[in-house]
Coordinates of C-alpha atoms and ligand atoms in Angstrom, one line a residue:
M25 CA -0.1 -18.9 12.9
R26 CA 3.1 -17.3 14.8
M27 CA 6.1 -15.4 12.6
Y28 CA 8.8 -17.1 15.0
D29 CA 8.0 -19.9 13.6
V30 CA 7.9 -19.4 10.0
I31 CA 11.2 -18.1 10.5
K32 CA 12.5 -21.2 12.3
K33 CA 11.2 -23.2 9.7
K34 CA 12.8 -21.2 6.9
R35 CA 16.2 -20.9 9.1
D36 CA 16.4 -24.9 9.5
G37 CA 15.7 -25.3 5.5
F38 CA 12.5 -26.3 5.1
S39 CA 10.5 -24.7 2.5
L40 CA 7.2 -22.3 3.2
T41 CA 4.0 -23.0 2.1
K42 CA 1.9 -19.9 0.8
E43 CA 0.1 -19.7 3.3
E44 CA 3.2 -18.9 5.4
I45 CA 4.4 -16.6 2.8
D46 CA 1.5 -14.7 2.6
F47 CA 1.1 -14.3 6.5
F48 CA 4.7 -12.9 6.4
I49 CA 3.9 -10.2 3.7
K50 CA 0.4 -9.1 4.4
G51 CA 1.6 -8.7 8.5
Y52 CA 4.9 -6.9 7.2
V53 CA 2.8 -4.2 5.4
D54 CA 0.3 -3.9 7.9
G55 CA 2.4 -3.4 10.8
T56 CA 1.7 -6.8 13.0
I57 CA 5.1 -8.1 11.7
P58 CA 8.0 -5.7 13.0
D59 CA 11.4 -5.2 11.3
Y60 CA 13.0 -7.2 13.1
Q61 CA 11.3 -10.2 12.5
A62 CA 11.6 -9.0 8.9
S63 CA 15.2 -8.9 8.8
A64 CA 15.6 -12.6 10.7
F65 CA 13.2 -13.9 7.8
C66 CA 15.3 -12.0 4.7
M67 CA 18.7 -13.3 6.5
A68 CA 17.1 -17.2 7.0
V69 CA 16.3 -16.9 3.0
F70 CA 19.7 -15.2 2.9
Y71 CA 21.3 -18.1 3.8
K72 CA 19.1 -21.1 3.4
G73 CA 17.4 -20.4 -0.5
M74 CA 14.0 -20.4 -1.7
T75 CA 12.4 -23.3 -3.9
E76 CA 11.2 -22.2 -7.2
E77 CA 7.5 -22.2 -6.1
E78 CA 8.1 -20.2 -3.0
T79 CA 9.9 -17.6 -4.4
A80 CA 6.9 -17.2 -7.2
N81 CA 3.9 -17.4 -4.1
L82 CA 6.5 -14.2 -2.5
T83 CA 6.9 -12.7 -5.8
M84 CA 2.3 -13.2 -6.2
A85 CA 1.8 -12.0 -2.5
M86 CA 4.0 -8.9 -3.1
A87 CA 2.9 -7.8 -6.3
N88 CA -0.4 -8.1 -4.8
S89 CA 0.3 -6.5 -1.7
G90 CA -1.1 -2.6 -3.1
D91 CA -3.0 -1.4 -5.9
T92 CA -1.7 -2.8 -9.4
V93 CA -1.5 -1.2 -12.7
D94 CA -4.3 -1.8 -15.5
L95 CA -2.8 -0.8 -18.8
S96 CA -5.6 -3.1 -20.7
R97 CA -6.8 0.1 -22.4
F98 CA -3.8 -0.1 -24.1
G99 CA -3.9 -3.5 -25.8
T100 CA -1.0 -5.9 -26.1
L101 CA 1.5 -3.4 -27.1
T102 CA 2.9 -2.3 -23.5
A103 CA 6.2 -2.9 -23.1
D104 CA 8.5 -2.4 -19.9
K105 CA 12.2 -2.7 -19.1
H106 CA 13.9 -3.4 -16.5
S107 CA 17.7 -3.7 -15.4
T108 CA 18.6 -5.0 -12.2
G109 CA 21.2 -1.7 -11.5
G110 CA 24.4 -0.9 -12.4
V111 CA 26.9 2.1 -13.2
G112 CA 26.9 4.7 -15.8
D113 CA 23.4 2.6 -17.2
K114 CA 21.7 5.2 -18.5
T115 CA 19.7 2.4 -21.1
T116 CA 16.0 3.5 -20.1
L117 CA 16.7 7.2 -21.5
I118 CA 17.4 5.4 -25.1
V119 CA 15.5 2.3 -24.9
A120 CA 12.2 4.0 -24.2
P121 CA 12.3 6.5 -26.8
I122 CA 13.7 3.8 -29.3
C123 CA 10.8 1.4 -28.5
A124 CA 7.5 4.0 -28.0
S125 CA 8.9 5.5 -31.7
L126 CA 8.2 2.3 -33.2
G127 CA 4.7 1.8 -31.6
C128 CA 5.1 0.1 -28.1
V129 CA 3.7 1.8 -25.6
M130 CA 5.7 2.7 -22.8
A131 CA 4.0 3.6 -19.3
K132 CA 7.0 3.0 -17.3
M133 CA 7.4 3.2 -13.2
S134 CA 11.0 3.6 -12.3
G135 CA 13.2 4.0 -9.1
R136 CA 15.6 6.0 -7.8
G137 CA 19.4 5.3 -6.8
L138 CA 20.4 2.8 -4.6
G139 CA 23.9 1.9 -2.7
H140 CA 26.4 2.6 -6.2
T141 CA 24.2 2.0 -8.3
G142 CA 22.0 5.2 -10.2
G143 CA 18.5 5.2 -10.6
T144 CA 16.8 6.6 -14.1
I145 CA 13.9 9.2 -12.0
D146 CA 17.2 11.1 -10.1
K147 CA 18.4 11.1 -13.7
L148 CA 15.1 12.2 -15.7
E149 CA 15.2 15.0 -12.7
S150 CA 18.4 16.8 -13.8
I151 CA 16.2 17.7 -16.5
E152 CA 14.8 21.4 -15.9
G153 CA 11.0 21.1 -15.1
F154 CA 10.7 17.3 -15.8
N155 CA 8.2 15.7 -13.9
T156 CA 8.6 12.0 -12.4
A157 CA 5.4 12.2 -10.3
L158 CA 2.1 12.9 -12.6
S159 CA -1.0 11.8 -11.3
P160 CA -2.9 8.4 -12.5
E161 CA -5.0 10.7 -14.7
E162 CA -2.1 12.8 -16.0
F163 CA 0.2 9.7 -16.6
F164 CA -2.5 7.6 -18.8
S165 CA -3.6 10.8 -20.6
Q166 CA 0.2 11.4 -21.6
V167 CA 0.5 7.6 -22.5
E168 CA -2.7 7.7 -24.7
K169 CA -1.6 11.1 -26.2
I170 CA 2.6 10.0 -27.5
G171 CA 2.6 6.5 -26.4
I172 CA 5.6 7.1 -23.4
A173 CA 5.8 8.6 -20.1
V174 CA 7.8 7.3 -17.5
V175 CA 7.2 8.2 -13.2
G176 CA 8.4 7.3 -9.8
Q177 CA 7.2 4.3 -7.7
T178 CA 4.1 6.3 -6.5
G179 CA 0.8 5.7 -4.7
N180 CA 0.2 2.5 -3.3
L181 CA 2.3 0.5 -5.5
T182 CA 4.1 -2.6 -3.5
P183 CA 4.4 -1.8 -0.5
A184 CA 5.7 -4.7 0.7
D185 CA 8.5 -3.9 -1.6
K186 CA 9.0 -0.7 -0.4
K187 CA 9.6 -1.4 2.9
L188 CA 11.4 -4.9 2.6
Y189 CA 13.4 -3.2 0.4
A190 CA 14.5 -0.2 2.5
L191 CA 15.1 -3.3 5.5
R192 CA 17.6 -5.6 3.2
D193 CA 19.4 -2.3 2.2
V194 CA 20.6 -2.4 5.7
T195 CA 20.5 -5.6 7.0
A196 CA 23.2 -6.9 4.1
T197 CA 20.6 -9.0 2.8
V198 CA 19.8 -7.6 -1.1
D199 CA 22.3 -9.7 -2.8
S200 CA 19.6 -12.9 -2.6
M201 CA 18.5 -14.7 -5.7
P202 CA 15.1 -15.2 -4.2
L203 CA 14.9 -11.5 -2.5
I204 CA 15.9 -9.6 -5.9
A205 CA 13.6 -12.0 -8.0
S206 CA 10.4 -11.4 -5.9
S207 CA 11.5 -7.8 -5.5
I208 CA 11.9 -7.0 -9.2
M209 CA 9.1 -9.0 -10.4
S210 CA 6.9 -8.1 -8.4
K211 CA 7.1 -4.5 -8.9
K212 CA 6.7 -5.6 -12.9
L213 CA 3.2 -7.3 -12.4
A214 CA 2.1 -4.9 -10.5
A215 CA 2.9 -2.1 -13.1
G216 CA 1.0 -3.7 -15.6
S217 CA 2.9 -4.2 -18.9
K218 CA 2.6 -7.6 -21.3
N219 CA 6.0 -7.6 -22.2
I220 CA 9.0 -7.5 -20.5
V221 CA 12.8 -7.5 -21.0
L222 CA 14.7 -7.7 -17.8
D223 CA 18.7 -6.5 -18.5
V224 CA 20.1 -8.8 -15.7
K225 CA 23.9 -7.7 -14.9
Y226 CA 27.0 -9.2 -13.9
G227 CA 30.2 -8.5 -12.8
S228 CA 32.1 -5.9 -10.1
G229 CA 29.5 -3.3 -10.4
A230 CA 26.4 -6.0 -10.1
F231 CA 24.4 -7.4 -7.1
M232 CA 25.0 -11.1 -8.8
K233 CA 29.1 -10.8 -9.5
T234 CA 29.0 -13.7 -11.7
P235 CA 27.8 -14.3 -15.0
E236 CA 26.2 -17.6 -13.7
D237 CA 24.3 -16.0 -11.0
A238 CA 22.9 -13.8 -13.2
E239 CA 21.8 -16.6 -15.5
G240 CA 19.9 -18.5 -12.7
L241 CA 18.2 -15.2 -11.6
A242 CA 17.3 -14.2 -15.3
K243 CA 15.9 -17.7 -15.7
E244 CA 13.9 -17.9 -12.5
M245 CA 12.9 -14.0 -13.1
V246 CA 11.2 -15.2 -16.8
K247 CA 9.9 -18.0 -15.3
I248 CA 7.8 -16.3 -12.8
G249 CA 6.7 -13.3 -15.8
K250 CA 5.8 -16.4 -17.9
A251 CA 3.6 -18.1 -15.5
C252 CA 1.7 -14.9 -15.0
A253 CA 1.4 -14.7 -18.6
R254 CA 3.9 -11.8 -19.2
N255 CA 6.1 -12.2 -22.6
T256 CA 9.3 -12.2 -20.2
T257 CA 12.8 -12.6 -21.4
A258 CA 16.2 -11.4 -20.3
L259 CA 19.2 -10.2 -21.4
I260 CA 22.4 -10.9 -19.2
T261 CA 24.9 -8.1 -19.9
N262 CA 28.7 -7.1 -18.2
M263 CA 28.8 -4.9 -15.8
N264 CA 32.5 -5.8 -14.9
R265 CA 32.9 -1.7 -16.5
P266 CA 30.9 1.0 -16.0
L267 CA 28.3 1.4 -19.2
G268 CA 29.0 4.3 -21.5
N269 CA 31.6 6.9 -20.4
N270 CA 29.7 9.2 -17.8
I271 CA 28.7 8.5 -14.8
G272 CA 26.1 10.8 -12.5
N273 CA 22.7 12.3 -13.3
A274 CA 22.7 15.0 -15.8
L275 CA 25.9 14.1 -17.2
E276 CA 24.2 10.5 -17.8
V277 CA 21.3 11.8 -19.7
Q278 CA 23.7 14.4 -21.6
E279 CA 25.3 11.0 -22.7
A280 CA 22.0 9.4 -23.6
L281 CA 21.2 12.5 -25.8
E282 CA 24.4 11.9 -27.5
V283 CA 23.6 8.5 -28.2
L284 CA 20.0 9.1 -29.9
N285 CA 21.8 12.3 -31.8
G286 CA 23.5 8.4 -33.6
E287 CA 26.9 9.4 -31.7
G288 CA 27.9 8.8 -28.1
P289 CA 30.2 5.3 -26.9
E290 CA 29.6 2.3 -28.7
D291 CA 29.4 -0.4 -25.8
L292 CA 26.3 1.6 -24.4
K293 CA 25.1 1.9 -28.2
E294 CA 25.4 -1.6 -28.6
V295 CA 23.6 -2.9 -25.5
C296 CA 20.5 -0.4 -25.7
L297 CA 20.2 -1.8 -29.2
A298 CA 20.3 -5.1 -27.8
L299 CA 17.6 -4.8 -25.2
A300 CA 15.2 -2.3 -27.7
T301 CA 15.7 -5.3 -30.5
Q302 CA 14.5 -7.8 -27.5
L303 CA 11.8 -5.7 -26.3
V304 CA 10.4 -5.0 -29.7
S305 CA 10.5 -8.6 -30.9
V306 CA 8.7 -9.9 -28.0
T307 CA 5.8 -7.0 -28.1
K308 CA 5.0 -6.7 -32.1
N309 CA 6.0 -10.4 -32.6
I310 CA 8.4 -10.1 -35.0
S311 CA 11.7 -12.1 -35.4
A312 CA 14.8 -10.4 -34.1
E313 CA 16.3 -10.2 -37.4
A314 CA 13.5 -7.6 -38.1
A315 CA 13.3 -5.6 -35.1
R316 CA 16.8 -5.0 -35.1
R317 CA 16.8 -3.2 -38.5
L318 CA 13.6 -1.2 -36.9
T319 CA 15.6 -0.3 -33.9
E320 CA 18.6 0.7 -36.0
D321 CA 16.6 2.9 -38.1
A322 CA 14.6 4.9 -35.2
L323 CA 18.0 5.2 -33.9
Y324 CA 19.9 6.6 -36.8
T325 CA 17.4 8.7 -38.8
K326 CA 17.1 10.4 -35.4
K327 CA 13.3 9.4 -34.8
A328 CA 14.0 7.9 -31.4
L329 CA 15.3 11.7 -30.6
A330 CA 12.8 13.2 -31.7
K331 CA 10.3 11.0 -29.2
F332 CA 12.9 11.6 -26.3
K333 CA 12.0 15.5 -26.9
E334 CA 8.0 14.8 -27.2
W335 CA 8.6 13.0 -24.3
I336 CA 10.0 15.0 -22.1
V337 CA 8.3 18.5 -22.9
A338 CA 4.9 16.4 -22.1
Q339 CA 6.7 15.6 -18.8
G340 CA 7.3 19.2 -18.1
S341 CA 10.9 20.1 -19.2
V342 CA 11.0 23.5 -20.1
T343 CA 12.7 22.8 -23.7
P344 CA 13.0 20.4 -26.0
D345 CA 16.9 21.2 -25.8
P346 CA 18.1 20.6 -22.1
V347 CA 20.6 22.3 -21.4
F348 CA 22.6 21.3 -18.5
K349 CA 24.2 23.4 -15.3
K350 CA 27.8 22.5 -15.1
A351 CA 29.2 21.5 -12.0
D352 CA 31.4 24.0 -10.2
H353 CA 34.8 22.3 -9.6
S354 CA 36.2 19.8 -11.9
Y355 CA 39.7 17.5 -11.1
E356 CA 41.9 15.9 -13.3
I357 CA 42.9 12.8 -12.5
T358 CA 46.0 11.2 -14.6
A359 CA 47.7 8.0 -15.0
P360 CA 49.9 7.1 -12.7
C361 CA 52.0 4.6 -15.1
D362 CA 52.4 3.1 -18.7
G363 CA 50.4 -0.1 -20.0
Y364 CA 47.0 -1.4 -20.1
I365 CA 44.1 -0.7 -17.8
L366 CA 43.6 -4.6 -16.7
S367 CA 40.2 -4.0 -14.7
A368 CA 38.0 -1.0 -13.4
D369 CA 36.0 -2.2 -10.9
A370 CA 32.3 -0.3 -11.5
E371 CA 31.2 -0.7 -7.8
K372 CA 34.0 1.2 -6.8
I373 CA 33.6 4.0 -9.5
G374 CA 29.7 4.2 -8.3
V375 CA 30.7 4.6 -4.5
C376 CA 33.2 7.4 -6.5
A377 CA 30.3 9.5 -7.8
V378 CA 28.3 8.9 -4.7
I379 CA 31.3 10.8 -3.2
L380 CA 30.9 13.5 -5.4
G381 CA 27.2 14.0 -5.1
A382 CA 25.4 12.1 -7.4
G383 CA 23.7 9.4 -5.0
R384 CA 22.4 9.4 -1.5
E385 CA 24.9 8.1 1.5
K386 CA 21.8 8.5 3.5
K387 CA 17.9 8.4 2.3
D388 CA 17.3 11.7 2.9
D389 CA 20.7 13.5 1.3
T390 CA 20.3 16.0 -2.0
I391 CA 21.8 15.2 -5.1
D392 CA 23.9 17.2 -6.5
M393 CA 22.4 16.6 -10.2
S394 CA 25.8 18.3 -11.8
A395 CA 28.0 15.9 -10.0
G396 CA 29.9 12.4 -11.5
I397 CA 32.6 11.4 -13.5
I398 CA 33.7 11.2 -17.2
L399 CA 35.9 8.8 -18.0
N400 CA 38.7 9.0 -20.9
K401 CA 39.5 5.7 -20.7
K402 CA 38.5 2.1 -20.1
T403 CA 39.0 -1.1 -19.3
G404 CA 41.6 -2.1 -22.3
D405 CA 42.9 0.8 -23.6
K406 CA 46.2 1.6 -23.7
I407 CA 48.0 4.2 -21.3
N408 CA 51.1 6.6 -20.9
K409 CA 52.3 8.0 -17.6
G410 CA 50.3 11.4 -17.6
D411 CA 47.2 10.8 -19.7
L412 CA 43.9 12.1 -18.6
L413 CA 42.1 9.0 -17.1
A414 CA 38.9 10.7 -16.1
T415 CA 37.6 14.3 -14.8
L416 CA 35.7 14.3 -12.1
Y417 CA 32.5 16.8 -11.4
S418 CA 31.4 18.0 -8.2
C419 CA 29.9 21.3 -6.8
N420 CA 31.9 19.8 -3.3
K421 CA 35.4 20.6 -4.1
S422 CA 36.7 19.1 -0.8
S423 CA 35.0 15.6 -1.9
F424 CA 37.6 15.5 -4.7
E425 CA 40.4 14.1 -2.7
N426 CA 38.5 11.0 -0.9
A427 CA 37.0 10.5 -4.5
E428 CA 40.4 10.0 -6.4
K429 CA 41.4 7.6 -3.6
R430 CA 38.8 5.8 -4.4
F431 CA 39.2 6.3 -8.3
L432 CA 42.2 4.6 -8.6
E433 CA 41.7 2.0 -5.4
A434 CA 39.1 0.5 -8.7
L435 CA 41.9 0.6 -11.3
E436 CA 44.4 -2.2 -11.5
F437 CA 47.0 -1.9 -14.5
S438 CA 48.9 -4.3 -16.7
E439 CA 51.4 -4.6 -18.8
N440 CA 50.2 -6.7 -21.4
E441 CA 46.7 -5.8 -23.0
P442 CA 43.6 -7.7 -21.4
P443 CA 41.4 -10.1 -23.5
K444 CA 38.1 -8.2 -24.2
E445 CA 34.9 -9.3 -22.4
P446 CA 31.9 -9.7 -24.5
L447 CA 29.2 -7.4 -23.6
I448 CA 26.2 -9.7 -23.5
Y449 CA 26.3 -12.8 -22.3
K450 CA 23.1 -14.4 -23.1
V451 CA 19.7 -14.4 -23.9
I452 CA 16.8 -16.3 -21.6
K453 CA 13.7 -16.9 -23.5
Ligands
URA30 N1 16.5 -3.8 -8.2 C1 15.2 -4.3 -7.2 O1 14.4 -3.7 -8.1 N2 15.4 -4.6 -6.5 C2 16.5 -5.5 -6.0 O2 16.1 -6.0 -5.0 C3 17.3 -5.3 -6.7 C4 17.4 -4.8 -7.7

């Protein structure tokens, strides 16, 4: 078989066989197929798409490209959630301890920030002492003791995704439905949990811009999960505006703690409760109503907060009540006019946070954990000229000028109050 012929076949719109897809993944991982052929393959898939069967075969080839985690010792209560990526999305920090406090086994691997979107592992590393690189023995022993551990993608898990994702990031082939579906589901299958809830985001800050595209992606991933004997469901959620008010690593952990203390912004709380309800319902095989009662109880009686503290201390935090270093500088952005905020482009606001130092512009950049944005006004809010819209935080004062420009470019104003958009668009089972 020749890679040239596989690329040409996809370029011309034909379906690939399982053998051809296996040949590509095996060759790309062992280095016999070079980046330039893999790039051409991804671009052909971007334009011509893949059938459900091809996507499933690509997912399985990627899932089996390296080690897989065996969680069978924890029985049927293993639970995982995955977001397709957003701005201000700190849901794992809240959903994982809620579910763990209710007996779900959260043995979880998470990612770092990517482009304009943040990553759970970077956020956790803003907690002094927190170790995101446990050895397999430490990982399993912590899960056995307290029912929760979250680590970065270590070792040889889905090496095909690691290589392909880095390649897609620089070849404009991230936002392809079959490539996203196979990337996410290969990691979920390799990570071993029996029950999976996918948070598929749509909108300006998401890779899928419309709810219809997000629904197509969700359906494809749910089908793959089920075909591999995982209880998989998806929530399609709104990312037309950042989730919550805080964006940036330490700022997001602080906001997650506010929610775990029964406070915090309503939109974040609502999405977290919806995700936790879904995950508890599928994992414990109980009705959504019963699961909602349990998750609300865990949140409002602070059972989930106690689990969060137990978790971070087990994973190295120097204290159960972390304090975060403040950014050296802050800068206030005020409203340029009277009216309402019509929209706030979440991707542009995510880029603004990256400019402040909260994300990486290049692969090896160091993150400023204190950098980010606190939003004082959000889409739909009434404003008067001069009102505080947001505060920017950074250790690099010279980033404020560019960040403010980008931030204001992200906003649209109107004289009339805009209609409210739903937070949860649909549940896909
Ligand atoms: N998240 C992933 O893990 N992979 C993608 O392709 C997109 C979002």
